Short mmCIF file of C-alpha atoms in Angstrom, two decimals:
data_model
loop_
_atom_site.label_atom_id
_atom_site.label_comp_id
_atom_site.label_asym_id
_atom_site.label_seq_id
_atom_site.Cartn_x
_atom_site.Cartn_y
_atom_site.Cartn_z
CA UNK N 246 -55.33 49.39 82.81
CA UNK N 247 -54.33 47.01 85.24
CA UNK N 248 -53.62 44.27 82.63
CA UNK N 249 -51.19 46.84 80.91
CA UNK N 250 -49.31 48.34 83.97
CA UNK N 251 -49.17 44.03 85.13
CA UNK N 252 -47.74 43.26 80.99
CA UNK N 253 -44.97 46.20 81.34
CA UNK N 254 -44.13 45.03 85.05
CA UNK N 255 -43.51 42.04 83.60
CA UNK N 256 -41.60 42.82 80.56
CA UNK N 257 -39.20 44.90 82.99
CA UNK N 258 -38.86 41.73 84.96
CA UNK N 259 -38.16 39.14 82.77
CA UNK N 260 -36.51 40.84 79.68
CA UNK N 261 -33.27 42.05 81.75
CA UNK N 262 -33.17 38.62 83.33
CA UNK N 263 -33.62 37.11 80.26
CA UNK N 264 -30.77 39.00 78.24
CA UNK N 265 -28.63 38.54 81.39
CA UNK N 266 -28.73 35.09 81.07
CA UNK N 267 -28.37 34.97 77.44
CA UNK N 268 -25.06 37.03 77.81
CA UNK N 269 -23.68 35.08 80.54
CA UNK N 270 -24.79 31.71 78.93
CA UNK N 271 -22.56 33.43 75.70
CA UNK N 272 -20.00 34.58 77.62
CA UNK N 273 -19.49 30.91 78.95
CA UNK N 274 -19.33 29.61 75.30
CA UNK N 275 -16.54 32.01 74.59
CA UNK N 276 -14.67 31.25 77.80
CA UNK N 277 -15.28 27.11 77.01
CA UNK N 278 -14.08 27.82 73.12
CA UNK N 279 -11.00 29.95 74.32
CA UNK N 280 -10.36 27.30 77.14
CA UNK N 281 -10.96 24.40 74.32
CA UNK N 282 -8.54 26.63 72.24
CA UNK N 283 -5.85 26.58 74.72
CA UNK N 284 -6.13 22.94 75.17
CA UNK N 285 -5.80 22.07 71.38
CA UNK N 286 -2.78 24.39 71.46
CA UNK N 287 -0.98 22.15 74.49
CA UNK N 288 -1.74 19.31 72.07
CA UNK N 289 -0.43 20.31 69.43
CA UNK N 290 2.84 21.60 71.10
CA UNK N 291 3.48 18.28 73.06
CA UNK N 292 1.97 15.90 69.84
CA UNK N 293 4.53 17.49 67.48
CA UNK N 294 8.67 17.02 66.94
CA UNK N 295 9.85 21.22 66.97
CA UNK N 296 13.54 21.20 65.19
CA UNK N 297 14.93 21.87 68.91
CA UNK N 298 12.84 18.81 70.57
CA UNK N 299 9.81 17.57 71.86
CA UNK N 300 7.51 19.80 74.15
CA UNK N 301 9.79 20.88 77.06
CA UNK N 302 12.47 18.45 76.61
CA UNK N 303 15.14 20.28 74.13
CA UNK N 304 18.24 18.58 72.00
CA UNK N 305 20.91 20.04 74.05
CA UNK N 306 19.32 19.99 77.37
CA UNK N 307 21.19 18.41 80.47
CA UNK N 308 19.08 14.94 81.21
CA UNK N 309 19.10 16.15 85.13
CA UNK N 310 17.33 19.10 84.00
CA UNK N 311 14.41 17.20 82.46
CA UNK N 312 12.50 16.14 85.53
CA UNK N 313 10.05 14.15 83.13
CA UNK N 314 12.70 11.96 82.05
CA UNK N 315 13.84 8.82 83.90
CA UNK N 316 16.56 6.82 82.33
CA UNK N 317 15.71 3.31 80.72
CA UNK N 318 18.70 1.37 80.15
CA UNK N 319 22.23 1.12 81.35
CA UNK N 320 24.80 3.72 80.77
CA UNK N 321 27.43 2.46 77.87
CA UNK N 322 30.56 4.54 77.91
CA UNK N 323 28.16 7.75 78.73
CA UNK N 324 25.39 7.23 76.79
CA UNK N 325 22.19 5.70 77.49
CA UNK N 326 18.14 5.58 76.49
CA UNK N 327 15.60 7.86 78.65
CA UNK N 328 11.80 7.57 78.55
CA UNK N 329 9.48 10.06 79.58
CA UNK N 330 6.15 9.87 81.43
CA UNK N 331 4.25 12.51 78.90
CA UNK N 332 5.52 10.71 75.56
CA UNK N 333 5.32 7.07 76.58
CA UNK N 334 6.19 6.32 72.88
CA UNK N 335 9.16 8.60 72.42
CA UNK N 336 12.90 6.88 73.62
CA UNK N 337 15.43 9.94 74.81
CA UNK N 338 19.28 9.46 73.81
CA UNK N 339 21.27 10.63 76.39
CA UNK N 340 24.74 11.03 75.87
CA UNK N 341 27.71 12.84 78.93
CA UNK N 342 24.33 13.65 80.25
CA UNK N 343 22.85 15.67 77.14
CA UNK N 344 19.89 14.77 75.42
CA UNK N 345 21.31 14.18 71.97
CA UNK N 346 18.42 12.76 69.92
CA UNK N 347 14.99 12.00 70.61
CA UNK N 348 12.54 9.25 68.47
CA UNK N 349 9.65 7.68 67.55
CA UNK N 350 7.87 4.96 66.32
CA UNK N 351 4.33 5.16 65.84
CA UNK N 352 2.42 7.22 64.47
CA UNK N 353 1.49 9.77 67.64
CA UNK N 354 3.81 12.09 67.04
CA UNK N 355 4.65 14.01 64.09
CA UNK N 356 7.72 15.14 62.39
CA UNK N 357 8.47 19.37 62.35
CA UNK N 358 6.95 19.07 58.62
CA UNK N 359 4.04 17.01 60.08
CA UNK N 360 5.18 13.32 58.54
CA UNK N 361 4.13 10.66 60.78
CA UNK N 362 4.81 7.40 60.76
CA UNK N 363 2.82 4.99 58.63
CA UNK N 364 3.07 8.18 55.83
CA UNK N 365 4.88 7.62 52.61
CA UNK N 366 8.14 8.68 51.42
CA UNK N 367 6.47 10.89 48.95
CA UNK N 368 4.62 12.57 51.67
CA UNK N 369 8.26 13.29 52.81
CA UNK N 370 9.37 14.64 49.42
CA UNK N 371 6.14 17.22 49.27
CA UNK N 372 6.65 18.48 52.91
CA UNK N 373 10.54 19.23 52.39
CA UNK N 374 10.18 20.53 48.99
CA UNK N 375 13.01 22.20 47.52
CA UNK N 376 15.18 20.88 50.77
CA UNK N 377 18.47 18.69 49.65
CA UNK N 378 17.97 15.30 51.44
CA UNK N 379 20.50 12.95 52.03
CA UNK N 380 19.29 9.43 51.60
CA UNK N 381 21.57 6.50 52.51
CA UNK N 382 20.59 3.06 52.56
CA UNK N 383 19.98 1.04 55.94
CA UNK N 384 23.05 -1.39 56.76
CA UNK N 385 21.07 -3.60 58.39
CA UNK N 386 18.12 -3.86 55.59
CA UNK N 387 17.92 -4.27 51.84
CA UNK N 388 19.37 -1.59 49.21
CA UNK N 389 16.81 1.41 48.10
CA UNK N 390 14.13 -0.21 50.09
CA UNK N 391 15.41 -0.28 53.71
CA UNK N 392 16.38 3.71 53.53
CA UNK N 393 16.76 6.30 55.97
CA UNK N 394 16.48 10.05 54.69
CA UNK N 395 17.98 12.92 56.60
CA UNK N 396 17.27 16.78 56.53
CA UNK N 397 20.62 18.70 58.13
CA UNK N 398 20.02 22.48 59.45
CA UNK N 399 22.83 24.37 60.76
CA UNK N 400 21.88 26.17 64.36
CA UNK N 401 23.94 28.21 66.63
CA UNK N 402 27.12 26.22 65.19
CA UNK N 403 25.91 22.94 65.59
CA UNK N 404 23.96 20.86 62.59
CA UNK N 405 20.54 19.60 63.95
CA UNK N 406 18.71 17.18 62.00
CA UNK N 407 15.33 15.13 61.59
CA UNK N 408 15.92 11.50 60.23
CA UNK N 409 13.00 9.00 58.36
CA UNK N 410 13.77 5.51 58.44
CA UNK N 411 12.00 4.63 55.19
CA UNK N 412 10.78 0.65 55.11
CA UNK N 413 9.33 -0.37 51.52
CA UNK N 414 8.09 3.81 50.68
CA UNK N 415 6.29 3.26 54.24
CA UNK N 416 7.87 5.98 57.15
CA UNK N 417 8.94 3.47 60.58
CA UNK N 418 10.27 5.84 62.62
CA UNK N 419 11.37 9.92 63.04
CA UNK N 420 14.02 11.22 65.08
CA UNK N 421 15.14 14.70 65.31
CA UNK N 422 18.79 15.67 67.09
CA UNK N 423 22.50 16.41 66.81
CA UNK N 424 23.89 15.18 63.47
CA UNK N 425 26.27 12.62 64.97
CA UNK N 426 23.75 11.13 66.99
CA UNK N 427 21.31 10.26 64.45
CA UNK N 428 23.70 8.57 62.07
CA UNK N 429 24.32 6.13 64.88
CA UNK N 430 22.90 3.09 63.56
CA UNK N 431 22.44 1.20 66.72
CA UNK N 432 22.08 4.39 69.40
CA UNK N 433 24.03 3.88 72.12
CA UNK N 434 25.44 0.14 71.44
#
C-alpha cells in the first residue's frame, strides 16, 4: 500500500514537472526559430537590390538623410561617390545631394531578380523573361562582349532602372537607379 500511495506521489510530482519543462523547452524552440526567422528576413532585406534601393537607403533619398552614408570622394560639379558602413561593397552616387544610383561589384548582393555577380548573362535572360532589355555595348571594352544590359521601369514619373555590366557572358557589376544616372559611363567624372 505504501509502495502504491509512494508510486502515485511520485507520478504527481514528476509528470507536471516533466511536461512543464518539455513545453517550455518547446516553447523556446519556437521563440529561437521565429527569432532565427526574423533574422534571415533582415538578411535578406539588406543582402538584396529592391527596385527603389538598398535596405534603408532609397534612389531619391536626400544623402543628409542617410545617416549610414559618409561621402567617399570629392564633389565634381554636385555629384560625388558615398559608401556606407552596412554595405562595405556597395559605392552610393550622389548627385545635388540625391542618391541617384547605387552599385555593386561582387557577388554579396543581389539584383531585384536575384542575379549576382559572377552569374551569366543567360541567368539574366531567364530572370527578366518576357522584359524588353536594352543592351548596348561598353565604350570602353570590346563589341558584344564588353556589354551592359539595362531593364527601364517607369515609377511615379520618373524611369528607374537596374543595369548588368556583362564581361565575356560573365555579370561584373549591378546597379539599380535613375535612368540618367546609370547610363553615365564614368559616374560622376
Amino acid at each position: 500500500m505504501r509502495l502504491q500511495t509512494f508510486k502515485n506521489l511520485l507520478t504527481i510530482i514528476v509528470l507536471p514537472t516533466f511536461t512543464l519543462a518539455c513545453n517550455q523547452s518547446g516553447e523556446s524552440a519556437i521563440r529561437n526559430k521565429a527569432s532565427d526567422q526574423v533574422i534571415d528576413i533582415k538578411k535578406n532585406y539588406q543582402d538584396k537590390f529592391t527596385l527603389y534601393g538598398l535596405g534603408d537607403v532609397k534612389i531619391g533619398s536626400k544623402f543628409t538623410d542617410n545617416k549610414e552614408l559618409k561621402r567617399y570622394t570629392d564633389v565634381l560639379d554636385g555629384c560625388f561617390e558615398a559608401t556606407s558602413n552596412l554595405h562595405k561593397n556597395a559605392s552610393y552616387m550622389i548627385q545635388d545631394n540625391v542618391v541617384t544610383n547605387i552599385g555593386v561589384s561582387e557577388s554579396n548582393i543581389a539584383s531585384p531578380y536575384n542575379i549576382k555577380v559572377g552569374d551569366y548573362k543567360t541567368q539574366i535572360d531567364n530572370k527578366h523573361k518576357g522584359e524588353k532589355a536594352e543592351i548596348v555595348n561598353n565604350p570602353y571594352g570590346e563589341p558584344d562582349i564588353n556589354i551592359i544590359v539595362y531593364y527601364w521601369y517607369p515609377v511615379n514619373g520618373k524611369i528607374l532602372g537596374i543595369r548588368y555590366d556583362v564581361d565575356n557572358n560573365i555579370v561584373t557589376s549591378i546597379s539599380i537607379g535613375f535612368k540618367d544616372s546609370l547610363e553615365l559611363m564614368e559616374g560622376c567624372a
